[in-house]
Coordinates of C-alpha atoms in Angstrom, one line a residue:
M26 CA -20.5 3.3 -37.6
K27 CA -20.5 6.4 -34.7
T28 CA -19.5 9.9 -36.7
I29 CA -16.4 11.0 -35.2
I30 CA -17.5 14.5 -34.4
I31 CA -14.3 17.2 -33.6
A32 CA -15.2 20.4 -32.2
E33 CA -12.8 23.0 -33.7
A34 CA -11.8 25.5 -31.0
G35 CA -9.1 26.3 -33.5
V36 CA -7.9 29.8 -32.6
N37 CA -10.8 31.0 -30.7
H38 CA -8.9 31.1 -27.5
D39 CA -7.9 34.0 -28.5
G40 CA -4.1 33.5 -27.3
S41 CA -5.6 33.0 -24.0
I42 CA -5.7 30.1 -21.6
P43 CA -9.1 30.9 -19.7
K44 CA -10.3 30.6 -23.2
A45 CA -8.8 27.5 -24.3
K46 CA -10.8 26.0 -21.0
K47 CA -13.9 26.9 -21.1
L48 CA -13.5 26.2 -24.9
V49 CA -12.9 22.3 -23.6
D50 CA -15.9 22.8 -21.0
I51 CA -17.9 24.0 -24.2
A52 CA -17.1 20.9 -26.5
K53 CA -17.6 18.3 -23.4
K54 CA -20.6 20.0 -22.6
S55 CA -21.9 19.4 -26.5
G56 CA -20.7 15.7 -26.8
A57 CA -18.5 15.9 -29.0
D58 CA -15.6 13.2 -29.5
Y59 CA -12.9 15.8 -29.2
V60 CA -12.0 19.4 -29.2
K61 CA -9.6 20.3 -31.0
F62 CA -6.3 22.8 -31.1
Q63 CA -3.9 24.3 -33.4
L64 CA -0.5 24.5 -33.0
F65 CA 2.1 26.9 -35.1
N66 CA 5.3 29.1 -34.5
P67 CA 4.3 32.2 -36.4
N68 CA 8.4 32.6 -37.4
K69 CA 7.8 29.0 -39.0
L70 CA 4.5 29.9 -40.6
V71 CA 4.5 33.1 -42.2
I72 CA 6.2 36.3 -43.4
P73 CA 6.4 38.8 -41.6
N74 CA 4.6 41.5 -44.1
T75 CA 2.4 39.4 -44.9
K76 CA -1.3 40.7 -45.2
M77 CA -3.6 39.4 -44.0
A78 CA -7.3 36.5 -45.4
K79 CA -10.0 39.5 -46.8
Y80 CA -12.3 37.7 -43.7
Q81 CA -9.4 38.2 -41.1
S82 CA -9.0 41.8 -41.4
K83 CA -13.2 42.4 -42.1
N84 CA -13.0 40.3 -38.8
L85 CA -10.5 42.4 -36.3
K86 CA -11.0 45.4 -38.4
K87 CA -7.7 46.0 -37.5
N88 CA -4.9 46.9 -40.0
I89 CA -2.4 44.5 -39.2
S90 CA -0.2 42.2 -40.5
Q91 CA -0.6 38.2 -40.9
Y92 CA 2.1 37.3 -38.1
Q93 CA 0.7 40.2 -35.8
M94 CA -2.5 37.9 -35.6
L95 CA -0.8 34.7 -35.4
K96 CA 1.7 36.1 -32.3
K97 CA -1.9 37.1 -30.5
L98 CA -2.9 33.8 -31.4
T99 CA -0.4 31.1 -30.6
L100 CA -0.2 29.1 -27.8
S101 CA 3.5 27.7 -26.5
Q102 CA 3.8 23.3 -26.2
S103 CA 4.2 24.4 -22.8
E104 CA 0.2 25.9 -23.2
I105 CA -0.7 22.8 -25.0
Y106 CA 0.2 20.6 -23.0
K107 CA -1.7 22.4 -19.8
I108 CA -4.7 22.2 -22.8
Y109 CA -4.3 18.7 -23.0
N110 CA -4.1 17.9 -19.3
Y111 CA -7.8 19.6 -19.1
C112 CA -9.2 17.8 -21.5
I113 CA -7.9 15.1 -19.2
K114 CA -8.9 16.2 -16.8
K115 CA -13.2 16.9 -18.6
K116 CA -12.7 13.4 -20.0
I117 CA -13.4 14.7 -23.5
K118 CA -9.8 13.7 -26.5
F119 CA -8.1 16.0 -27.0
L120 CA -6.3 16.9 -31.1
A121 CA -3.9 19.6 -32.2
T122 CA -3.3 20.4 -36.0
A123 CA 0.5 21.5 -35.9
F124 CA 1.8 23.8 -38.8
D125 CA 5.4 22.6 -38.8
L126 CA 7.1 19.5 -38.4
E127 CA 8.6 20.8 -34.6
N128 CA 5.1 21.5 -33.2
L129 CA 4.0 17.7 -34.9
K130 CA 6.8 16.1 -33.2
Y131 CA 5.8 17.7 -29.9
L132 CA 2.5 16.5 -30.1
L133 CA 2.7 12.9 -31.5
K134 CA 5.1 12.4 -27.9
L135 CA 1.4 13.2 -26.5
G136 CA 0.1 10.8 -28.2
M137 CA -2.9 11.8 -30.5
D138 CA -4.9 10.0 -31.9
Y139 CA -4.7 11.1 -35.2
I140 CA -2.2 13.4 -37.1
K141 CA -4.5 16.0 -38.8
I142 CA -2.7 18.2 -42.0
P143 CA -5.2 21.2 -42.5
S144 CA -5.5 22.3 -45.8
G145 CA -3.3 24.2 -46.1
E146 CA -0.2 22.3 -46.1
I147 CA -1.5 19.5 -48.9
T148 CA 0.9 21.1 -51.0
N149 CA 3.5 21.0 -48.6
G150 CA 5.9 18.6 -49.7
E151 CA 8.4 18.2 -46.0
M152 CA 5.0 17.8 -44.0
L153 CA 4.0 15.2 -46.7
E154 CA 6.9 13.5 -46.4
F155 CA 7.3 12.9 -43.1
V156 CA 4.0 12.3 -42.8
K157 CA 4.0 8.8 -44.4
R158 CA 6.9 7.4 -42.4
R159 CA 4.8 7.9 -39.6
K160 CA 2.0 4.8 -38.7
E161 CA -0.4 6.7 -36.7
K162 CA -4.1 7.3 -38.0
T163 CA -3.8 10.6 -40.8
I164 CA -6.8 13.5 -40.9
L165 CA -6.2 15.3 -44.6
S166 CA -8.2 18.3 -45.1
T167 CA -8.8 19.1 -48.7
G168 CA -10.4 22.5 -48.7
A169 CA -8.7 25.3 -51.7
S170 CA -7.3 22.6 -54.0
N171 CA -9.0 20.3 -57.0
M172 CA -9.0 16.5 -57.4
K173 CA -5.4 16.5 -58.9
E174 CA -3.9 18.5 -56.1
V175 CA -5.8 15.8 -53.7
M176 CA -4.5 12.8 -55.9
T177 CA -1.1 14.1 -55.6
A178 CA -0.9 14.2 -52.2
T179 CA -3.0 10.6 -51.2
K180 CA -0.1 9.3 -53.6
C181 CA 2.8 11.8 -51.4
L182 CA 1.7 10.0 -48.3
N183 CA 0.8 6.7 -49.5
K184 CA -1.2 5.5 -45.9
K185 CA -3.1 1.7 -46.4
P186 CA -6.9 2.8 -46.5
D187 CA -6.8 2.3 -42.8
K188 CA -4.6 4.8 -42.5
L189 CA -6.1 7.7 -44.1
I190 CA -9.3 10.0 -43.7
L191 CA -9.7 12.5 -46.1
L192 CA -11.5 15.9 -45.3
H193 CA -13.9 18.0 -48.4
C194 CA -13.8 21.5 -47.2
S195 CA -14.4 24.3 -48.2
S196 CA -12.0 27.2 -47.6
A197 CA -13.9 30.2 -46.9
Y198 CA -15.1 31.6 -43.3
P199 CA -18.4 31.7 -43.4
A200 CA -18.7 28.9 -46.1
K201 CA -21.1 29.4 -49.0
L202 CA -24.1 27.3 -48.8
N203 CA -23.5 27.5 -53.2
E204 CA -20.2 26.6 -52.7
L205 CA -19.3 23.6 -50.6
N206 CA -20.5 21.2 -53.1
L207 CA -21.2 18.1 -50.7
K208 CA -21.1 16.2 -53.2
V209 CA -17.8 15.6 -53.6
I210 CA -18.5 13.6 -50.2
S211 CA -19.2 11.3 -52.6
S212 CA -16.5 11.4 -55.3
Y213 CA -13.8 10.6 -52.7
T214 CA -15.0 7.6 -52.0
T215 CA -15.7 6.0 -55.4
L216 CA -12.4 7.7 -56.1
F217 CA -10.7 6.6 -53.0
N218 CA -10.6 3.7 -50.8
Y219 CA -9.8 6.1 -47.7
K220 CA -12.7 6.8 -45.3
V221 CA -14.6 10.2 -46.1
G222 CA -15.1 13.2 -43.3
Y223 CA -16.2 16.4 -44.0
S224 CA -14.9 19.8 -42.4
D225 CA -17.6 22.3 -41.8
H226 CA -17.3 26.3 -42.6
S227 CA -20.6 27.0 -42.8
L228 CA -23.3 28.6 -40.7
S229 CA -26.4 26.1 -41.2
L230 CA -26.6 23.1 -39.1
I231 CA -27.8 21.0 -41.9
T232 CA -24.9 20.4 -43.5
P233 CA -23.1 18.5 -41.2
I234 CA -26.2 16.0 -41.3
I235 CA -26.1 16.6 -45.3
A236 CA -22.7 15.3 -44.7
V237 CA -23.3 12.5 -42.6
S238 CA -26.1 11.0 -45.5
L239 CA -23.4 10.8 -47.6
G240 CA -21.3 8.6 -46.3
A241 CA -18.8 11.1 -44.1
T242 CA -17.4 8.7 -41.0
I243 CA -15.7 11.8 -39.0
I244 CA -16.9 16.0 -39.0
E245 CA -15.6 18.8 -37.8
K246 CA -17.2 22.1 -36.9
H247 CA -15.6 25.5 -36.1
F248 CA -17.3 26.5 -32.4
T249 CA -17.1 29.9 -30.0
I250 CA -17.6 31.0 -27.2
D251 CA -19.5 34.2 -28.7
R252 CA -19.5 35.3 -32.1
K253 CA -19.0 39.0 -31.2
L254 CA -16.2 38.4 -29.9
N255 CA -12.7 40.3 -31.3
G256 CA -11.0 37.3 -33.8
P257 CA -10.8 36.3 -37.5
D258 CA -12.7 33.2 -36.8
H259 CA -15.4 34.2 -33.9
K260 CA -18.2 35.1 -36.7
A261 CA -18.1 31.4 -39.0
S262 CA -18.2 29.1 -35.8
L263 CA -21.1 27.9 -33.8
T264 CA -22.4 28.7 -30.1
G265 CA -22.4 26.2 -28.0
K266 CA -26.0 26.5 -27.7
E267 CA -25.6 25.5 -31.8
L268 CA -22.1 23.1 -31.1
K269 CA -24.7 20.9 -29.0
E270 CA -27.8 21.0 -31.7
M271 CA -25.5 19.7 -34.2
V272 CA -24.5 16.9 -32.1
S273 CA -27.4 15.5 -31.4
K274 CA -28.9 16.3 -35.1
I275 CA -25.9 14.1 -35.9
R276 CA -26.8 11.2 -33.5
E277 CA -30.0 11.3 -34.4
T278 CA -29.4 11.0 -38.5
E279 CA -27.2 7.8 -37.8
K280 CA -30.1 6.4 -35.8
I281 CA -32.5 7.0 -38.8
L282 CA -29.6 5.8 -41.3
G283 CA -29.2 3.2 -39.5
S284 CA -28.4 -0.2 -41.7
N285 CA -27.7 -0.9 -45.4
R286 CA -29.2 -3.7 -44.4
K287 CA -33.4 -4.0 -45.7
I288 CA -35.3 -6.5 -42.9
V289 CA -37.7 -6.5 -41.5
T290 CA -38.2 -4.7 -37.9
K291 CA -39.8 -5.6 -34.9
S292 CA -41.9 -2.9 -35.7
E293 CA -42.5 -3.9 -38.7
K294 CA -43.1 -7.8 -37.9
I295 CA -45.9 -6.3 -35.5
N296 CA -48.3 -4.9 -38.6
Q297 CA -47.2 -7.2 -41.2
K298 CA -49.8 -9.7 -41.0
V299 CA -52.3 -7.2 -40.7
I300 CA -51.0 -4.7 -44.0
R301 CA -50.7 -7.9 -46.2
R302 CA -52.8 -9.9 -48.1
S303 CA -54.4 -13.7 -47.8
I304 CA -56.7 -15.4 -50.4
Y305 CA -59.9 -15.7 -49.4
A306 CA -63.6 -16.5 -51.1
N307 CA -64.9 -14.0 -52.9
H308 CA -68.3 -15.6 -51.9
Y309 CA -69.6 -19.4 -51.3
I310 CA -67.0 -22.3 -53.5
K311 CA -68.4 -26.0 -53.5
K312 CA -66.2 -28.3 -53.8
G313 CA -64.9 -29.5 -56.4
N314 CA -64.9 -26.1 -58.4
I315 CA -61.8 -25.2 -59.7
F316 CA -60.8 -21.6 -58.0
S317 CA -60.7 -18.4 -61.0
P318 CA -60.0 -15.2 -60.0
K319 CA -64.3 -14.6 -60.4
N320 CA -64.6 -16.5 -57.3
L321 CA -61.0 -15.3 -55.3
I322 CA -60.3 -12.5 -54.0
C323 CA -57.2 -11.2 -51.6
L324 CA -57.7 -9.3 -48.4
R325 CA -56.0 -8.4 -44.8
P326 CA -54.7 -9.9 -43.1
D327 CA -52.4 -12.6 -43.9
T328 CA -52.9 -15.6 -41.6
G329 CA -54.1 -18.0 -44.2
I330 CA -52.2 -18.5 -47.7
S331 CA -50.5 -15.8 -48.9
A332 CA -51.8 -13.9 -51.9
I333 CA -47.9 -13.4 -54.1
K334 CA -49.4 -17.4 -53.9
W335 CA -52.2 -16.3 -56.0
K336 CA -50.8 -17.8 -59.8
K337 CA -50.5 -21.5 -57.6
I338 CA -53.7 -21.1 -56.7
V339 CA -55.9 -20.1 -59.8
G340 CA -56.5 -23.4 -61.1
K341 CA -56.8 -26.0 -59.1
K342 CA -59.5 -28.0 -57.5
A343 CA -61.7 -26.6 -54.4
S344 CA -61.0 -29.7 -51.2
K345 CA -63.6 -28.5 -49.4
N346 CA -66.9 -25.9 -49.7
F347 CA -65.7 -22.8 -48.6
K348 CA -67.8 -19.3 -47.1
K349 CA -67.9 -16.4 -48.6
N350 CA -64.6 -14.8 -46.7
E351 CA -63.1 -18.0 -45.5
K352 CA -59.8 -18.2 -45.7
I353 CA -58.9 -20.6 -48.7
K354 CA -56.8 -24.2 -48.5
I355 CA -55.5 -26.3 -49.9

């Protein structure tokens, strides 16, 4: 199956519609399947005096509250609608993550392919209960959670196998390579009857390729116009050039992984007889002589009796005279 690639614009528009549209253009050029934004109301997300996360204050280099930061990064529903229409114009699929039920209901009216539950909402019982009643396919990010919490969330959602996708994730920006634990993808595949994906917050281009090799059916990756821009997520995001390279490498990986059926390929078929052996006379064999390991030899090419039948040929009588290197016939 083709890996679904989600180019995560997130809040890297910095509250600017022109920047948001430029991000759509970059995502389209990269070959990603979806470009994803975030829709939230700071008043329904955070207490006003809540401090920023360490990585946020480090990247912004400002001493403001998380609420103040989010206010500057907020897109209204009408602005999201403009971006949605721009995606249609540019022929790239639109996705958005909602952080409250009001905005989630609005996004559902747009007819998105998936409901995306972000990692921070994995313990949001109100949202999980609402999504449980919806028929849309759901993507659940599982960053900053343990296996017990993931199991609790999946039980709460109670989705059919084809209606839920679990995204392994490390909620650090950027995520450290020694904390990515991509083997969790295999654990999810073993423990759950759901498709599994990976939301990558590292700056490595190898990480998504490994994830696809481990069975990830969705890859989500943050990207930006410029990592030097002043915002909380820019430094943990790929550039447009890197995003395009990542998509290309994933598509190449899909070709390399190919099928799980062991078959003889068209290219191999051409070489098959050349690299395999048939049974030949090792020296002159007179009619009536008994075939033995001394007068037989297995050589290339495989144009006669296959060497796999060696045991069946040894001990039989020669039906004719055979010259050295002549194919054995019985």
